[in-house]
XYZ file of C-alpha atoms in Angstrom:
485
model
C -23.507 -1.240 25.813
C -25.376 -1.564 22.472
C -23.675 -2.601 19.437
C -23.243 0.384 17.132
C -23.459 -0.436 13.358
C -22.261 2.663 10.508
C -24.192 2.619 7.406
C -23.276 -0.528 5.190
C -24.479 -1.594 1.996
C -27.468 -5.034 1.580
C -26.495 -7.559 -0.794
C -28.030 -11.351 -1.583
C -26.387 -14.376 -1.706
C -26.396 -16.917 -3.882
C -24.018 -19.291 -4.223
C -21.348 -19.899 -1.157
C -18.221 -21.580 -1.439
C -16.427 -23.039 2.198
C -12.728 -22.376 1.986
C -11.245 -26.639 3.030
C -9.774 -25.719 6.533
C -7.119 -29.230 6.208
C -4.591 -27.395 6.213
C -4.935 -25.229 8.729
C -4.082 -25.190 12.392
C -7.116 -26.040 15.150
C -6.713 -22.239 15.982
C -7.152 -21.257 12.462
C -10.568 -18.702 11.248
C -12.748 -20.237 9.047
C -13.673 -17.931 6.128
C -16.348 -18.312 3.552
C -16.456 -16.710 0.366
C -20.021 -15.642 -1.065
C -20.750 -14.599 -4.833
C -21.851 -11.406 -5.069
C -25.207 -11.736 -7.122
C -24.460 -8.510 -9.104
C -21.929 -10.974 -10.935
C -23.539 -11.672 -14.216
C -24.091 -15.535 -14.760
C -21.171 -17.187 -16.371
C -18.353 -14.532 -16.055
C -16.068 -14.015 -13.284
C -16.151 -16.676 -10.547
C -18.581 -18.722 -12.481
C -17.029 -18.397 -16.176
C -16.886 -21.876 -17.629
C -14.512 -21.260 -20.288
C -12.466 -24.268 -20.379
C -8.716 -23.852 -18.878
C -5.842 -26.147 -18.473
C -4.920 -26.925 -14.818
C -1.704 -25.690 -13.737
C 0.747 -27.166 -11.640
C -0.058 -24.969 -8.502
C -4.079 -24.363 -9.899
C -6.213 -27.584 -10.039
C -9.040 -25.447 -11.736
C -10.573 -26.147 -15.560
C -12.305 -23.241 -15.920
C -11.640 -20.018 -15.938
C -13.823 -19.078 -13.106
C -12.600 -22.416 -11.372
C -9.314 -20.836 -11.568
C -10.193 -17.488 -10.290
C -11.597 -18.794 -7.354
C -8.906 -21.123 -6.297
C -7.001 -18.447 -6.253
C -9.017 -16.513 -3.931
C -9.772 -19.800 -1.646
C -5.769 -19.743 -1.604
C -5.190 -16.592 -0.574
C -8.160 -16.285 2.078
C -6.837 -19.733 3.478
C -3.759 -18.094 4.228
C -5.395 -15.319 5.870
C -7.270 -17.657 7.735
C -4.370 -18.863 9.139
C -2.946 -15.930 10.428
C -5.735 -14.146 12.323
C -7.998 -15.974 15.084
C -11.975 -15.387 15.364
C -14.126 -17.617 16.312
C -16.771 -16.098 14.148
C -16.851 -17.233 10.779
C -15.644 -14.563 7.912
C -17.853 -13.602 4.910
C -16.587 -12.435 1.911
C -19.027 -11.554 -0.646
C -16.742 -11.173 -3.731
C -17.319 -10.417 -7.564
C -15.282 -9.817 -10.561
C -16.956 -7.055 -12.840
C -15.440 -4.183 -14.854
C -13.646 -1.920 -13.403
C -11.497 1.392 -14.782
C -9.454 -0.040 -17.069
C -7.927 1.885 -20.270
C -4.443 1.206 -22.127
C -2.004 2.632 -19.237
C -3.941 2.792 -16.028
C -6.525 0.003 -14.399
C -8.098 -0.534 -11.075
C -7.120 -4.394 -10.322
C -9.301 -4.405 -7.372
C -11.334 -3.168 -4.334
C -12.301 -3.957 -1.155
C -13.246 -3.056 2.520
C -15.770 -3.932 5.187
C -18.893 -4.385 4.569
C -19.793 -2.386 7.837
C -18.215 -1.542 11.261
C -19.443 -1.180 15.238
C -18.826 0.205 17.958
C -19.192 -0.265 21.845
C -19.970 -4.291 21.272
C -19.468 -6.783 23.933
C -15.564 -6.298 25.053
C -14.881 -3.546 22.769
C -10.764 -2.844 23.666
C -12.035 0.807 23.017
C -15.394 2.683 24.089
C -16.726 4.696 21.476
C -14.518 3.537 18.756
C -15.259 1.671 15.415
C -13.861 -1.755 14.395
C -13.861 -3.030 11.426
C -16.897 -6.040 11.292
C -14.497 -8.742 11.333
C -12.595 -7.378 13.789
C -15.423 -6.501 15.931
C -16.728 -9.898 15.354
C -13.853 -11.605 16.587
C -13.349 -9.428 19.736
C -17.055 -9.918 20.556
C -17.111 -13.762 19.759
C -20.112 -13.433 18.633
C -21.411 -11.894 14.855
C -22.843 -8.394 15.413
C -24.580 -8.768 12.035
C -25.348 -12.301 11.009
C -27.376 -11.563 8.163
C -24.859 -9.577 6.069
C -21.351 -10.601 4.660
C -17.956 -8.886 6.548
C -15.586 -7.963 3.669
C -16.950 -6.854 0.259
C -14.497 -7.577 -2.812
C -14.413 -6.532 -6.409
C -11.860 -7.302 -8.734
C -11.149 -6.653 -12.213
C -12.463 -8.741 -15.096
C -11.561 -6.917 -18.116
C -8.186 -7.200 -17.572
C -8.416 -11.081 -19.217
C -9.483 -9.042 -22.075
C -5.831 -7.990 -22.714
C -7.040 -4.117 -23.012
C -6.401 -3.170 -20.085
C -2.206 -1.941 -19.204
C -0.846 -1.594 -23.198
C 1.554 -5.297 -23.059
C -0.834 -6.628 -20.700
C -2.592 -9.988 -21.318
C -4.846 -10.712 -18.374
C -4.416 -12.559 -15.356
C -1.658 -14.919 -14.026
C -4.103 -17.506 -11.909
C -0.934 -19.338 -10.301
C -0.457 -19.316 -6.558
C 2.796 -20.580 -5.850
C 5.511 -17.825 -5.515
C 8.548 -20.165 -6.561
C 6.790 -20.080 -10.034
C 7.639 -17.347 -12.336
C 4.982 -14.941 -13.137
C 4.424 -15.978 -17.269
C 5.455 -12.565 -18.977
C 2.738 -9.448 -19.698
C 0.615 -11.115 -16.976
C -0.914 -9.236 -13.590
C -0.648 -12.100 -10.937
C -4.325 -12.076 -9.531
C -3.023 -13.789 -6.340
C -1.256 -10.715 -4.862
C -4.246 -8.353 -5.337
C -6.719 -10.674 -3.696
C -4.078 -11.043 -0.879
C -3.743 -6.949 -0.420
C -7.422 -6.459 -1.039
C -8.638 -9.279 2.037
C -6.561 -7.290 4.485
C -8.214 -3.732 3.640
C -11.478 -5.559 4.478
C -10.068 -6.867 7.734
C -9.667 -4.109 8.364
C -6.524 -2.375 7.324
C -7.956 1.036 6.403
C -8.878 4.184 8.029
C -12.947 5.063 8.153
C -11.934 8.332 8.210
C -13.012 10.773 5.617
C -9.453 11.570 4.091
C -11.107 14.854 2.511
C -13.155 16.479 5.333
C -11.366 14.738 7.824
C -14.856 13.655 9.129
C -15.021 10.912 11.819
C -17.560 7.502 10.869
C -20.719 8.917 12.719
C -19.076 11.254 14.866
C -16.679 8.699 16.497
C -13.189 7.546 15.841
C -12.515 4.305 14.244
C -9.109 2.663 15.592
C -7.176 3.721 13.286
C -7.718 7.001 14.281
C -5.860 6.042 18.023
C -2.436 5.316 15.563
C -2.459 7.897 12.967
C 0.002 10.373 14.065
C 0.917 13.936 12.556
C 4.657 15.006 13.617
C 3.578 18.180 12.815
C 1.077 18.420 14.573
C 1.812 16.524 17.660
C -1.560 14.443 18.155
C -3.072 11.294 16.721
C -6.333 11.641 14.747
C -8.481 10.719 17.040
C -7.520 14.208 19.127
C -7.658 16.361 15.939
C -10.662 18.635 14.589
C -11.871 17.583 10.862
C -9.903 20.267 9.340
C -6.540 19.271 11.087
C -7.520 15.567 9.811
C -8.093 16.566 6.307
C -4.899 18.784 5.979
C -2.270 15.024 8.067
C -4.133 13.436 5.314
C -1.720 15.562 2.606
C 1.218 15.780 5.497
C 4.330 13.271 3.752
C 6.388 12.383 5.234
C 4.849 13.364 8.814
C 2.086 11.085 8.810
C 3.536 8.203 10.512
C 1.866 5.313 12.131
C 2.450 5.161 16.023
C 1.578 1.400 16.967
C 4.417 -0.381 19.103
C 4.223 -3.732 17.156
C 4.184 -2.676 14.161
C 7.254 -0.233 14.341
C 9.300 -2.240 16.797
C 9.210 -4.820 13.343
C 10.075 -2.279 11.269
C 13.786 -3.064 11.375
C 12.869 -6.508 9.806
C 11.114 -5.728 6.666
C 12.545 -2.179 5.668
C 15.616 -1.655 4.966
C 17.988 1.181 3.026
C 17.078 1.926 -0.732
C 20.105 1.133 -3.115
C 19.944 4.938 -3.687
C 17.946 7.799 -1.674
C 17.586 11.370 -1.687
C 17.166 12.687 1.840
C 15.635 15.749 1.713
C 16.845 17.711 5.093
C 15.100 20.894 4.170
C 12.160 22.157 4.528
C 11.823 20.217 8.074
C 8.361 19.180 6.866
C 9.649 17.387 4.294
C 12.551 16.210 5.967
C 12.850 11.964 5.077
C 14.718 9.831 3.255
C 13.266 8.986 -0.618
C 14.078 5.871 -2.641
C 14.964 6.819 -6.134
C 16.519 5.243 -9.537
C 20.015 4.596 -10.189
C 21.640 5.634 -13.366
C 23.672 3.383 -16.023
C 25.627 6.216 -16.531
C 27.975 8.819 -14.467
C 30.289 8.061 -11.791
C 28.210 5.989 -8.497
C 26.839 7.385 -5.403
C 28.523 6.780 -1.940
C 27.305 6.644 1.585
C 28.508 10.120 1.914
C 26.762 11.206 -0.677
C 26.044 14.686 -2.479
C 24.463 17.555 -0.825
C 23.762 20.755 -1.383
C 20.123 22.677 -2.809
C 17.454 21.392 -5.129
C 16.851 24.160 -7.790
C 14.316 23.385 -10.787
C 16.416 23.236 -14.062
C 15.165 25.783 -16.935
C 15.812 25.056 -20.405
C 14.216 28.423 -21.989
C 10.323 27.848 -20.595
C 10.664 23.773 -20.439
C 11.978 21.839 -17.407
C 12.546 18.979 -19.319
C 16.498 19.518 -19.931
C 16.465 18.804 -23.500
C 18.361 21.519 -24.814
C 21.278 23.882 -22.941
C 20.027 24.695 -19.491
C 19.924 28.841 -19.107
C 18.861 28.602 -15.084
C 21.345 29.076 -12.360
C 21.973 25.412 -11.466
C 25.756 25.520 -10.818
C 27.067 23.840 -7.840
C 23.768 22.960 -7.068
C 21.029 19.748 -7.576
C 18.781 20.453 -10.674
C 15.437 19.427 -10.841
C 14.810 17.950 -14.482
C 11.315 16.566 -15.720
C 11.550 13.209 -17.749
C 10.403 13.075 -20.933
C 11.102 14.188 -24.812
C 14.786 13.094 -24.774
C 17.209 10.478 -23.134
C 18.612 10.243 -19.483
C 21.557 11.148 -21.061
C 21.104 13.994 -22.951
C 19.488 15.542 -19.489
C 22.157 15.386 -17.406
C 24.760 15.884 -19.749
C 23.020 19.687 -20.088
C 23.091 20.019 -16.412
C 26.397 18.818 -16.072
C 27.563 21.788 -18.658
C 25.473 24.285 -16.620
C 27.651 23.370 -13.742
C 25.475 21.314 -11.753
C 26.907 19.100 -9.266
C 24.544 16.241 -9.756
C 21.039 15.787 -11.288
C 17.500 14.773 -10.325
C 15.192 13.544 -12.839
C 11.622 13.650 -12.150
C 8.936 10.709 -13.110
C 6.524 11.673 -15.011
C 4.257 8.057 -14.106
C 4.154 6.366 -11.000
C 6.751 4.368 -9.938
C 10.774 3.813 -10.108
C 13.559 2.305 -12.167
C 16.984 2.264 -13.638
C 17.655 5.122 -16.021
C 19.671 3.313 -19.015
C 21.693 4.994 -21.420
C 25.815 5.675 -22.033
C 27.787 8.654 -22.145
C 31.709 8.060 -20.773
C 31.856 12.188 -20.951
C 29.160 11.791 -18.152
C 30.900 12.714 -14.778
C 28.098 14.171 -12.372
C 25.584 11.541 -10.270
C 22.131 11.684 -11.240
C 18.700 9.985 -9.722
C 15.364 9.519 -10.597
C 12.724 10.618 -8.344
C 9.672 9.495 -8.013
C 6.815 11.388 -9.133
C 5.325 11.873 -6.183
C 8.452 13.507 -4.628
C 9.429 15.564 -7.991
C 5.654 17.635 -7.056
C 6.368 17.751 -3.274
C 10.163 19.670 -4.317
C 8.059 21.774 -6.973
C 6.268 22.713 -4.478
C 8.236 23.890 -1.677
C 10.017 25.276 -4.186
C 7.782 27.917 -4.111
C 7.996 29.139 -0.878
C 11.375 28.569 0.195
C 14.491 26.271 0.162
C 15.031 22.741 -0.596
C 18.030 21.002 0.642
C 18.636 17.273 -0.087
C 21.650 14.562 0.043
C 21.796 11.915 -2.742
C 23.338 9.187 -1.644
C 23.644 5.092 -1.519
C 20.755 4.127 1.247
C 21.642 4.222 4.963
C 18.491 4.528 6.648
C 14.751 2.379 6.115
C 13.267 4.263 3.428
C 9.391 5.136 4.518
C 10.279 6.327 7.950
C 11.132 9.860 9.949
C 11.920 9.515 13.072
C 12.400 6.268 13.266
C 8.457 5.807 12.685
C 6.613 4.204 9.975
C 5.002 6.504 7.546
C 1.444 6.684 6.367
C 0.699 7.169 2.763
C -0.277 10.694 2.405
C 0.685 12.393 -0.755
C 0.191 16.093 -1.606
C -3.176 15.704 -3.836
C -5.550 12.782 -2.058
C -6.042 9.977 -3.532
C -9.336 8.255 -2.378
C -9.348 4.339 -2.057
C -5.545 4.774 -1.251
C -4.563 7.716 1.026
C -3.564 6.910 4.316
C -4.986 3.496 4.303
C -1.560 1.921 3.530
C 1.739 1.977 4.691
C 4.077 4.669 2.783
C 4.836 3.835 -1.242
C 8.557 4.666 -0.178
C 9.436 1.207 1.759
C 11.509 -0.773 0.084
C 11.459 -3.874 -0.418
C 7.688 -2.669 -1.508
C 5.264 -3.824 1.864
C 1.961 -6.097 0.948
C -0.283 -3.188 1.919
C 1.863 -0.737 0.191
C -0.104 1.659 -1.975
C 1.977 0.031 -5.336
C 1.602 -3.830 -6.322
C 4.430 -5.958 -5.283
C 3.539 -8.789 -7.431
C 6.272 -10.963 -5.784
C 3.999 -11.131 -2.505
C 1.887 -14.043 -2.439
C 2.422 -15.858 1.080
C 3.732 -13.330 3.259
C 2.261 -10.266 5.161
C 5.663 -8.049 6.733
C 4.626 -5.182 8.724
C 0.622 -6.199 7.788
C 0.215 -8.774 10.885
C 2.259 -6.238 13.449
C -0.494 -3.497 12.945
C -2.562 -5.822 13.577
C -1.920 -6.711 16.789
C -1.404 -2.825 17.313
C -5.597 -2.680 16.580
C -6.263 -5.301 18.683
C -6.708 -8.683 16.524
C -5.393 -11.661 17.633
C -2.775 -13.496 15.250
C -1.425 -16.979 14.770
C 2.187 -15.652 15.218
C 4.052 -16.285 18.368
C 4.932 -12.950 20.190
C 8.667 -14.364 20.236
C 9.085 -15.064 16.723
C 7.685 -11.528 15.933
C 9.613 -9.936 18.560
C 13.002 -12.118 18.519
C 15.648 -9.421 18.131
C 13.299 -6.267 18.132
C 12.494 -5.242 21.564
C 13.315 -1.860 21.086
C 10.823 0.421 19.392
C 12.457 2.933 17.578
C 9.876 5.520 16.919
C 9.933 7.919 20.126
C 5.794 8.511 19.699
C 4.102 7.036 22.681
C 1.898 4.226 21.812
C -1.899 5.552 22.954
């Protein structure tokens, strides 16, 4: 058959760096990194502000810096994966959205992908070009890069992320990140294995194939709901998995027979039991306050919390909430004060809902305290609104005992309720915990490892560095009951 390119965006080249393959194995993929001409001269890669070396970054300037860090990180990943083609990584670092409490750190993806080349695993299917390059053993587009890479420049500016300073150019994990610093390593180390091709070509809001044709991704994205991986779905069932947490769960044998070795139970979860759609365990927040959760836990329903017209719990609650789980919005007033009103309005424990992205301890002290509370994630304070709505929501709070980021013993997809482009189902589910390297969140502790990333890899076909009895040792069961296509 013919090789089958999709669209792809040209690009020059102009100055090419070879990643120093010493320490690698003979196996190993070489990978070279390109600069992306859009760069203006002097920034980014090629900024020659003087730096002092640090003790895990031989670079003197600041662009010398930057792209150690990069040759780092894409040395590791060259160690991992096995093509005989060479990888291309045309890379840049530009502006991106940045303002004082949000910022894009970085992008990337491939540059194209084909189907039906020489001993394509799958007929008809799209691979990402690396991938399709390395199956082939031969490059389907010589002329053109494999993995295009933008990352965020402004953020050295220190006005990006209010108590942020820039980048953190080290690369060795055993050193501590310096304070108000975004360690660039991790983000270069997520971003390379999008453009491997960790991502769905799927259209996540029309549910529209790449040209007609499922990429093979598309073989391992599986609706519970719905029974049937993408690739057997119309557009329309596609576009409405793509907003279906927690049922959007990756089916790929490798990836959740390792499951049991990277996820494990929150400190604290709310299982939601009803409705079934939403049925999952959630990680959530512990509180300094109140008496602590057990593995028992507290159930009963989830009913918002009213205080007058607010939901924000601030002042004496007037809903019905007694005996049950209120629902309170964060915000205005202390932990404390919150579920101290619920408690008084007869609640037997208390939820409090994000109102950013992202988890942590809610501090305060109140000895009078003597109901459990959480906090929820934002994410999962909309999904409860929401059922809300339309019928009844029935949780347990409780220590963890179960991986969070699973139902049914499968490994979720990220697929919140409004779709997020550049992050929807192209990463494994927010809620695993410890946080996974292709997690929708940056774990800035990850700078050498790759958990569930290399498993799903094998599931798509690539070939990896990592003997099938190390990865398998102790995990020959699979635990998700979805048969691998």
């Amino acid at each position: 058959m013919t090789s089958e390119p999709v669209a792809r965006r040209q690009a020059r080249r102009v100055v090419t760096v070879v990643l120093s393959l010493a320490c690698m194995t003979a196996q190993a993929t070489s990978v070279v990194i390109d600069i992306d001409p859009t760069e203006p001269a002097n920034t980014g890669f090629t900024d020659p502000t003087p730096r002092t070396a640090l003790p895990d970054n031989p670079g003197t300037t600041l662009g010398a810096q930057r792209l150690y860090v990069f040759q780092t990180a894409a040395n590791q990943w060259g160690n991992l994966i096995n093509s005989a083609v060479t990888i291309r990584v045309l890379a840049k670092m530009v502006g991106l959205t940045c303002n004082g409490t949000t910022a894009t750190l970085g992008s990337a993806g491939p540059h194209t992908a084909f189907a039906n080349f020489p001993s394509a695993p799958k007929g008809n299917t799209f691979y990402a070009v690396a991938e399709a390059n390395a199956l082939a053993g031969s490059d389907q587009d010589p002329a053109a890069d494999d993995i295009d890479a933008s990352f965020n420049v402004t953020l050295d500016s220190g006005t990006c992320l209010n108590g942020t300073t820039g980048w953190y150019y080290g690369t060795n994990p055993a050193n501590p990140v310096p304070s108000g610093t975004v360690p660039l390593m991790p983000v270069i180390f997520h971003e390379l294995g999008h453009g491997l091709g960790f991502i769905s070509l799927t259209n996540p809001a029309t549910g529209a194939l790449p040209a007609g044709i499922p990429d093979i991704w598309a073989y391992y994205q599986y609706d519970l709901q719905t029974g049937s991986t993408w690739a057997g779905m119309s557009d329309a069932q596609r576009a409405a998995s793509a907003l279906n947490d927690p049922n959007l769960i990756w089916a790929g044998k490798a990836t959740n027979a390792q499951a049991p070795a990277f996820m494990k139970p929150t400190p604290q979860q709310v299982l939601l039991t009803a409705p079934t759609r939403l049925a999952a365990p959630y990680p959530a927040g512990a509180a300094q306050f109140g008496p602590a959760l057990t593995s028992a836990g507290i159930a009963g329903n989830v009913v918002l919390a009213m205080n007058g017209s607010a939901t924000d719990g601030c002042t004496a609650i007037t809903s019905s909430v007694s005996g049950k789980l209120a629902l309170i919005d964060r915000g205005t007033c202390s932990f404390t004060i919150k579920v101290k009103n619920a408690q008084n309005a007869g609640a037997a424990a208390a939820l409090i809902a994000n109102n950013a992205p992202g988890l942590f301890t809610m501090t305060g002290s109140d000895p009078s305290i003597t109901i459990a509370s959480l906090l929820v994630t934002q994410e999962l304070g909309s999904l409860i609104k929401t059922a809300l709505g339309s019928g009844t929501v029935s949780a347990t709070l409780s220590t963890g005992n179960q991986a969070a980021a699973t139902k049914q013993g499968c490994v979720r997809q990220y697929a919140p309720p409004v779709l997020e482009q550049g992050s929807s189902v192209s990463h494994f589910h927010s809620d695993a915990y410890p946080g996974l390297l292709m997690g929708p969140v940056l774990n800035e502790t990850i700078f050498n490892h790759v958990d569930l990333t290399l498993p799903l890899f094998k599931d798509i076909g690539w070939s990896t560095n990592i003997d099938d009895l190390l990865f398998y040792d102790g995990f020959d069961g699979n635990p998700c009951a979805v048969v691998q296509p």
